[in-house]
Amino acid sequence: MLKNLIDEVILNLGNQNIVIFFDEIDAVLRLTFETDDFFSLIRSCYNQRVDDPRYKRLTFCLLGVASPTDLIEDNRCSPFNIGTAINLSGFKLQEAKHSLLYGLKEKVTNPEQTLAEIIAWTEGQPFLTQKICHLVVSNIKQNTDTVDGIVEKNIIQDWESKDNPPHLRAVIVRIFNRNKRTIAILERYKAIINKRGDKVRNDAYEVELLLSGLILKENNKLKVSNRIYQEIFNLEWVEYKLEEVWQLLQESGQPEDVTIISPELKEVTNIIWICIAIIIISFLSLWAAYRWFTSWVWLQAFSQNFPGEIIELVRTLILALGAFYFIGIVWRKEAYELFRSKQIIVRRWRRTFLFVGVIVFILSIYYHLQLAPSSLQKEYAVSTNIFRTCFIPYIVYLPYTLINYNVLALSWVAVSSYSAFKDLSKSSFRTNYLIEKLSSLEGINTASEYNNNSIE
């Protein structure tokens, strides 16, 4: 029918150029029947330009929020490979002045400055720009209220209850589907916030974020679209949503490889450099204690049958290599999650080991600066030059102890115990899920037996 309408009516209206607009084209994604024929028709109109010159005057404009691959499955008849994408941007100040200054003039003394402040919040996003203009006109009182205060009070604070008509919820509804893909998209958005993954990659997750309007491209970089989105959809919001999705997936019996944070290769490289720094510091500390600032009392206490610093340096090498292997490779995701995630349970875990680390640090300081040197002095009856003989070797030995116990050993314990905790949590989820399934099957069997007895 549409083909007949175009061929018999629209193209015969005159000789002028014709543009047919289809708004909200993404609505076809919610249809229950096949829609490829519609897009094939558009392609066929383009192909008919060779045989029928009238079709050269015809142009289609599709408006909506969708990627071409979502709209049509058959790429052989897609109209998008012969079309032109039109990227829309927000209002610039000069563009907005023509239509929005008039409504501000009667309410504010400096309407152009006020509009500039509004654009600074919205980056010209049409809906938000008009909404804030309306809020300014409705709420500003004798110029005592500022644009910042109005935005903070009427949009950002308790935004979910004030998002009427809905806009902010509509921004995130596209990406938040409570599945693994949501986790990947949120992680990509988090990387953009942290300026770690803001380079344009043209991958599927980037496309979803762009289509949602949450981010935009600028000078081959990705950034959050405007200041309002930055304030509302911030790092805390991302962590909360990641926690919510992760819990839902685990409780629903999804595969256990669901993770909140996927570290990149550069994180492993950072661990290598940390291990190298640890080895160098340990070597200098040991060499200073045994060779540079040593004393006969220290060397007597730590037997020199085999150079003590060599044994302890080998111990450091083993600990550092083990830390790199287990923390940097085996438990890499758990380690990254433990050190960077803001989940409630992870924060508690981190605080616990921070507390333990502080206690170990205090005990190490006390041992090296008071207990051990005093014991050395009493054991060997040192009476002269006590500080140089007993205290200095322990002081220069202190960095080695702190690195091995506060850094390496404590990191091992923290990451390994957190990994074990996650494994137990996953096992618990799977066990509960299995129990629920068995209970459901038992209920079905009981009902079946009851029905059979009733029939008899």
XYZ file of C-alpha atoms in Angstrom:
456
model
C 0.000 0.000 0.000
C 2.793 2.430 0.881
C 4.503 1.652 -2.411
C 1.313 2.467 -4.322
C 0.807 5.664 -2.312
C 4.328 6.854 -3.200
C 4.173 5.825 -6.846
C 0.633 6.898 -7.702
C -0.010 9.886 -5.425
C 3.038 11.469 -3.813
C 5.325 11.502 -6.870
C 2.531 12.958 -9.001
C 1.892 15.964 -6.774
C 4.326 18.171 -8.656
C 7.947 18.577 -9.685
C 9.325 19.741 -6.351
C 11.628 17.678 -4.155
C 9.845 15.564 -1.562
C 11.090 14.487 1.865
C 9.148 11.870 3.832
C 9.888 11.854 7.574
C 9.394 8.806 9.791
C 9.671 9.895 13.418
C 10.450 7.544 16.335
C 11.708 4.885 13.958
C 12.980 2.921 16.955
C 9.336 1.999 17.634
C 9.731 -0.790 15.062
C 11.959 -2.587 17.594
C 8.893 -3.197 19.763
C 6.764 -4.618 16.961
C 6.012 -8.331 17.049
C 6.048 -8.848 13.264
C 8.785 -8.640 10.621
C 9.680 -5.103 9.546
C 12.507 -5.731 7.064
C 10.061 -5.233 4.149
C 9.553 -1.621 5.184
C 13.264 -0.832 4.926
C 13.510 -2.888 1.742
C 10.854 -0.607 0.252
C 12.999 2.445 1.032
C 15.954 0.763 -0.640
C 13.883 -0.145 -3.682
C 12.814 3.516 -4.082
C 16.477 4.453 -4.264
C 17.193 1.706 -6.804
C 14.291 2.887 -9.028
C 16.049 6.204 -9.650
C 17.819 4.493 -12.558
C 14.549 3.587 -14.311
C 12.185 6.314 -13.068
C 13.652 9.878 -12.714
C 10.764 10.875 -10.443
C 12.374 8.922 -7.587
C 15.403 11.247 -7.706
C 13.171 13.865 -6.110
C 12.285 11.569 -3.216
C 14.214 11.429 0.046
C 13.435 9.556 3.251
C 14.444 10.845 6.694
C 14.360 8.378 9.586
C 14.337 9.940 13.048
C 14.858 7.981 16.236
C 17.221 6.336 18.682
C 18.493 3.090 17.178
C 21.465 1.682 15.332
C 20.965 0.475 11.733
C 21.909 -3.087 12.686
C 19.061 -3.138 15.211
C 16.482 -2.000 12.682
C 17.114 -4.456 9.850
C 18.639 -7.923 9.928
C 19.168 -8.399 6.180
C 22.173 -6.217 5.275
C 21.761 -7.020 1.565
C 18.661 -4.846 1.299
C 19.529 -2.258 3.942
C 18.865 1.399 3.032
C 21.509 2.578 5.492
C 24.567 1.788 3.379
C 23.367 4.308 0.768
C 22.119 6.872 3.261
C 23.732 9.693 5.187
C 23.835 9.803 8.961
C 22.868 13.114 10.553
C 24.432 13.586 13.973
C 22.430 16.026 16.062
C 24.111 18.175 18.671
C 22.730 20.332 21.463
C 21.869 24.011 21.239
C 24.750 26.433 21.051
C 24.271 29.671 22.945
C 23.858 31.701 19.760
C 21.229 29.258 18.472
C 19.302 29.167 21.754
C 19.173 32.951 22.075
C 16.803 33.319 19.133
C 14.042 31.244 20.745
C 14.662 31.220 24.502
C 15.788 34.722 25.464
C 12.311 36.202 24.991
C 10.819 34.134 27.827
C 13.644 35.064 30.221
C 13.621 38.811 29.647
C 10.678 39.555 31.918
C 11.985 37.425 34.811
C 15.743 38.056 35.050
C 17.856 41.176 34.753
C 20.538 39.571 32.607
C 18.760 36.980 30.437
C 21.763 36.280 28.180
C 24.021 35.441 31.133
C 21.267 33.307 32.667
C 20.862 31.391 29.414
C 24.637 30.892 29.240
C 24.557 29.391 32.759
C 21.715 27.082 31.718
C 23.633 25.931 28.623
C 26.659 25.295 30.869
C 24.528 22.773 32.780
C 22.841 21.111 29.793
C 25.380 21.499 26.957
C 22.341 22.515 24.917
C 20.397 19.259 25.366
C 16.989 20.450 24.052
C 14.673 18.943 26.676
C 16.829 19.848 29.669
C 17.529 23.348 28.341
C 13.839 24.137 27.968
C 12.984 22.509 31.280
C 15.531 24.590 33.204
C 14.360 27.736 31.416
C 10.837 26.948 32.613
C 12.122 26.263 36.151
C 14.010 29.565 36.184
C 10.940 31.499 35.056
C 8.735 29.696 37.606
C 11.064 29.690 40.620
C 13.404 32.657 40.476
C 12.494 35.321 43.040
C 13.862 38.826 42.673
C 17.161 37.447 41.373
C 17.989 35.897 44.782
C 17.917 32.366 43.381
C 20.752 31.265 41.112
C 20.578 28.863 38.183
C 22.880 26.483 40.078
C 20.571 26.488 43.086
C 17.450 25.927 40.979
C 19.043 23.007 39.106
C 20.344 21.457 42.307
C 17.015 21.757 44.108
C 14.579 20.928 41.298
C 16.477 18.395 39.187
C 19.461 16.779 40.914
C 18.245 16.334 44.492
C 15.970 13.290 44.696
C 15.949 13.235 40.895
C 13.814 10.105 40.470
C 10.781 11.710 42.112
C 11.260 14.980 40.215
C 11.853 13.481 36.774
C 8.478 14.537 35.374
C 7.908 14.378 32.468
C 10.363 11.464 32.367
C 13.715 12.198 30.806
C 16.502 10.997 33.088
C 14.905 7.575 33.516
C 14.494 7.353 29.734
C 18.231 7.982 29.302
C 19.208 4.889 31.258
C 16.327 2.568 30.377
C 18.106 1.526 27.166
C 21.263 0.317 28.898
C 19.857 -1.070 32.130
C 18.492 -4.547 31.378
C 19.926 -6.407 34.400
C 22.137 -8.759 32.397
C 25.816 -9.316 31.623
C 25.639 -6.829 28.779
C 24.494 -4.197 31.275
C 27.585 -4.878 33.375
C 29.841 -4.427 30.345
C 28.101 -1.182 29.346
C 28.273 0.227 32.871
C 31.948 -0.700 33.130
C 32.595 1.126 29.866
C 30.713 4.167 31.158
C 32.693 3.996 34.396
C 35.944 3.959 32.419
C 34.792 7.069 30.543
C 34.043 8.829 33.846
C 37.507 7.922 35.144
C 39.143 9.089 31.879
C 40.625 5.584 31.397
C 38.454 4.461 28.493
C 37.427 7.673 26.801
C 38.980 6.889 23.410
C 36.547 6.165 20.583
C 36.454 2.427 19.821
C 33.185 2.133 17.855
C 32.219 -1.026 19.736
C 28.722 -2.184 20.662
C 28.880 -0.809 24.224
C 29.947 2.603 22.985
C 27.057 2.628 20.501
C 24.552 1.827 23.268
C 25.861 4.653 25.435
C 25.785 7.097 22.522
C 22.240 6.112 21.570
C 21.088 6.524 25.155
C 22.381 10.104 25.058
C 24.469 9.534 28.169
C 27.750 10.242 26.373
C 28.853 12.057 23.235
C 31.886 12.222 20.965
C 34.076 15.285 20.968
C 37.475 15.519 19.226
C 37.705 11.712 18.971
C 37.080 11.429 22.706
C 34.066 10.243 24.656
C 32.642 12.232 27.540
C 29.473 12.496 29.597
C 26.971 14.550 27.635
C 26.350 17.290 30.157
C 26.905 18.427 33.707
C 23.493 17.255 34.908
C 24.222 13.696 33.782
C 27.637 13.948 35.461
C 26.035 14.896 38.768
C 23.282 12.262 38.676
C 24.889 9.352 36.849
C 28.138 9.625 38.759
C 30.622 7.036 39.978
C 28.547 6.263 43.067
C 25.474 5.622 40.888
C 27.481 3.300 38.613
C 28.803 1.305 41.575
C 25.302 0.997 43.018
C 23.885 -0.265 39.711
C 26.778 -2.698 39.222
C 26.124 -4.065 42.709
C 22.402 -4.384 41.952
C 22.922 -6.191 38.635
C 25.602 -8.450 40.092
C 23.365 -9.508 42.977
C 20.407 -10.158 40.661
C 22.496 -12.271 38.300
C 23.993 -14.296 41.138
C 20.645 -14.873 42.816
C 19.040 -15.930 39.543
C 21.604 -18.696 39.041
C 23.483 -17.034 36.192
C 26.956 -18.358 35.314
C 29.548 -17.744 38.006
C 31.925 -15.866 35.732
C 29.952 -12.649 36.275
C 32.352 -9.994 37.520
C 31.876 -6.337 38.295
C 35.182 -4.981 37.096
C 37.345 -6.212 34.225
C 40.915 -4.978 34.700
C 42.946 -4.096 31.661
C 46.428 -5.254 30.679
C 47.994 -2.053 31.953
C 46.935 -3.016 35.487
C 49.160 -6.110 35.235
C 51.984 -3.902 33.979
C 51.546 -1.679 37.023
C 51.863 -4.725 39.291
C 55.148 -5.656 37.564
C 56.557 -2.197 38.240
C 55.402 -2.361 41.853
C 57.149 -5.735 42.284
C 60.369 -4.332 40.790
C 60.198 -1.314 43.144
C 59.606 -3.650 46.115
C 62.660 -5.742 45.233
C 64.890 -2.675 44.828
C 63.756 -1.134 48.142
C 64.199 -4.484 49.926
C 67.687 -4.896 48.477
C 68.759 -1.392 49.583
C 67.277 -1.908 53.057
C 69.018 -5.259 53.543
C 72.321 -4.053 52.124
C 72.242 -1.024 54.433
C 71.492 -3.174 57.490
C 74.133 -5.829 56.705
C 76.844 -3.787 54.952
C 76.598 0.002 55.296
C 75.140 0.837 58.726
C 75.734 -2.488 60.444
C 77.484 -3.256 63.727
C 79.247 -6.214 65.298
C 76.266 -6.748 67.611
C 73.824 -6.945 64.676
C 76.082 -9.314 62.737
C 76.591 -11.450 65.833
C 72.834 -11.721 66.356
C 72.200 -12.632 62.701
C 74.749 -15.343 61.967
C 77.012 -14.800 58.984
C 77.659 -18.464 58.184
C 75.796 -17.607 54.997
C 75.212 -13.939 54.213
C 71.900 -13.135 55.888
C 70.970 -10.449 53.394
C 71.079 -12.976 50.536
C 68.661 -15.319 52.286
C 66.245 -12.522 53.056
C 66.488 -11.052 49.555
C 65.655 -14.473 48.089
C 62.650 -14.545 50.414
C 61.551 -11.165 49.059
C 61.969 -12.376 45.481
C 59.802 -15.419 46.181
C 57.124 -13.307 47.862
C 57.173 -10.682 45.082
C 56.990 -13.273 42.288
C 54.230 -15.096 44.136
C 52.323 -11.839 44.598
C 52.668 -11.062 40.902
C 51.492 -14.522 39.871
C 48.551 -14.847 42.244
C 47.431 -11.221 42.578
C 48.383 -10.152 39.044
C 47.219 -13.253 37.154
C 45.251 -15.862 39.139
C 43.218 -13.450 41.297
C 43.572 -10.440 39.041
C 39.863 -9.604 38.820
C 39.310 -10.166 42.538
C 42.324 -7.990 43.414
C 41.197 -5.175 41.141
C 37.686 -5.390 42.500
C 38.917 -5.419 46.099
C 41.098 -2.346 45.666
C 38.762 -0.288 43.460
C 35.146 -1.340 43.955
C 32.770 0.659 46.175
C 30.376 -2.169 47.001
C 29.362 -2.200 50.638
C 30.776 -5.660 51.301
C 34.028 -4.811 49.528
C 34.403 -1.557 51.472
C 33.974 -3.482 54.727
C 36.537 -6.039 53.629
C 38.960 -3.263 52.694
C 38.451 -1.453 56.004
C 39.077 -4.661 57.918
C 42.426 -5.279 56.277
C 43.327 -1.610 56.505
C 42.780 -1.883 60.249
C 44.908 -5.043 60.388
C 47.581 -3.308 58.309
C 47.678 -0.348 60.722
C 48.105 -2.723 63.673
C 50.917 -4.621 61.907
C 52.554 -1.304 61.013
C 52.433 -0.061 64.622
C 53.830 -3.361 65.926
C 56.620 -3.256 63.320
C 57.559 0.294 64.328
C 57.534 -0.618 68.003
C 59.606 -3.738 67.434
C 62.268 -2.085 65.251
C 62.570 1.206 67.117
C 62.222 0.014 70.720
C 61.828 -3.660 71.606
C 64.436 -5.324 69.344
C 67.267 -2.761 69.813
C 66.740 -2.753 73.609
C 66.821 -6.556 73.680
C 70.007 -6.517 71.591
C 71.620 -4.079 73.987
C 70.793 -6.172 77.058
C 71.760 -9.500 75.456
C 75.230 -8.317 74.383
C 75.738 -5.879 77.280
C 76.338 -2.904 75.025
C 77.258 0.140 77.096
C 78.831 2.591 74.644
C 77.572 4.034 71.378
C 74.230 2.290 71.937
C 72.268 4.112 69.218
C 74.874 3.449 66.514
C 75.364 -0.171 67.546
C 71.820 -1.364 68.263
C 69.264 1.057 66.836
C 70.552 2.172 63.409
C 70.773 -1.356 61.880
C 67.141 -1.983 62.898
C 66.045 1.408 61.557
C 67.502 0.790 58.088
C 66.109 -2.777 58.228
C 62.586 -1.427 58.841
C 61.626 -0.788 55.135
C 62.338 -4.434 54.330
C 60.037 -5.604 57.134
C 57.236 -3.211 56.180
C 57.379 -4.298 52.535
C 57.354 -8.011 53.316
C 54.662 -7.956 56.005
C 52.567 -4.831 55.411
C 52.624 -4.912 51.609
C 53.294 -8.408 50.267
C 52.024 -10.720 53.000
C 48.971 -8.638 53.889
C 48.050 -8.200 50.195
C 48.259 -11.947 49.703
C 46.006 -12.627 52.683
C 43.508 -9.910 51.723
C 43.139 -10.937 48.082
C 43.163 -14.695 48.709
C 40.578 -14.451 51.497
C 38.370 -12.158 49.388
C 38.622 -14.595 46.479
C 37.660 -17.445 48.817
C 34.740 -15.364 50.096
C 33.492 -14.772 46.541
C 33.771 -18.491 45.781
C 31.788 -19.316 48.919
C 29.168 -16.724 47.981
C 28.803 -18.209 44.517
C 28.561 -21.713 45.994
C 25.938 -20.493 48.444
C 23.898 -18.912 45.632
C 24.127 -22.095 43.565
C 23.197 -24.241 46.577
C 20.157 -22.104 47.407
C 19.133 -22.115 43.763
C 19.409 -25.924 43.671
C 17.416 -26.248 46.906
C 14.659 -24.055 45.461
C 14.571 -26.169 42.300
C 14.401 -29.415 44.323
C 11.658 -27.960 46.523
C 9.741 -26.945 43.418
C 10.075 -30.443 41.943
C 9.019 -31.979 45.260
C 5.960 -29.738 45.306
C 5.066 -30.787 41.760
C 5.431 -34.480 42.660
C 3.318 -34.017 45.789
C 0.598 -32.270 43.811
C 0.712 -34.979 41.168
C 0.319 -37.730 43.759
C -2.551 -35.850 45.383
C -4.337 -35.514 42.032
C -3.853 -39.209 41.281
C -5.251 -40.201 44.690
C -8.214 -37.864 44.166
C -8.994 -39.466 40.810
C -8.835 -42.955 42.309
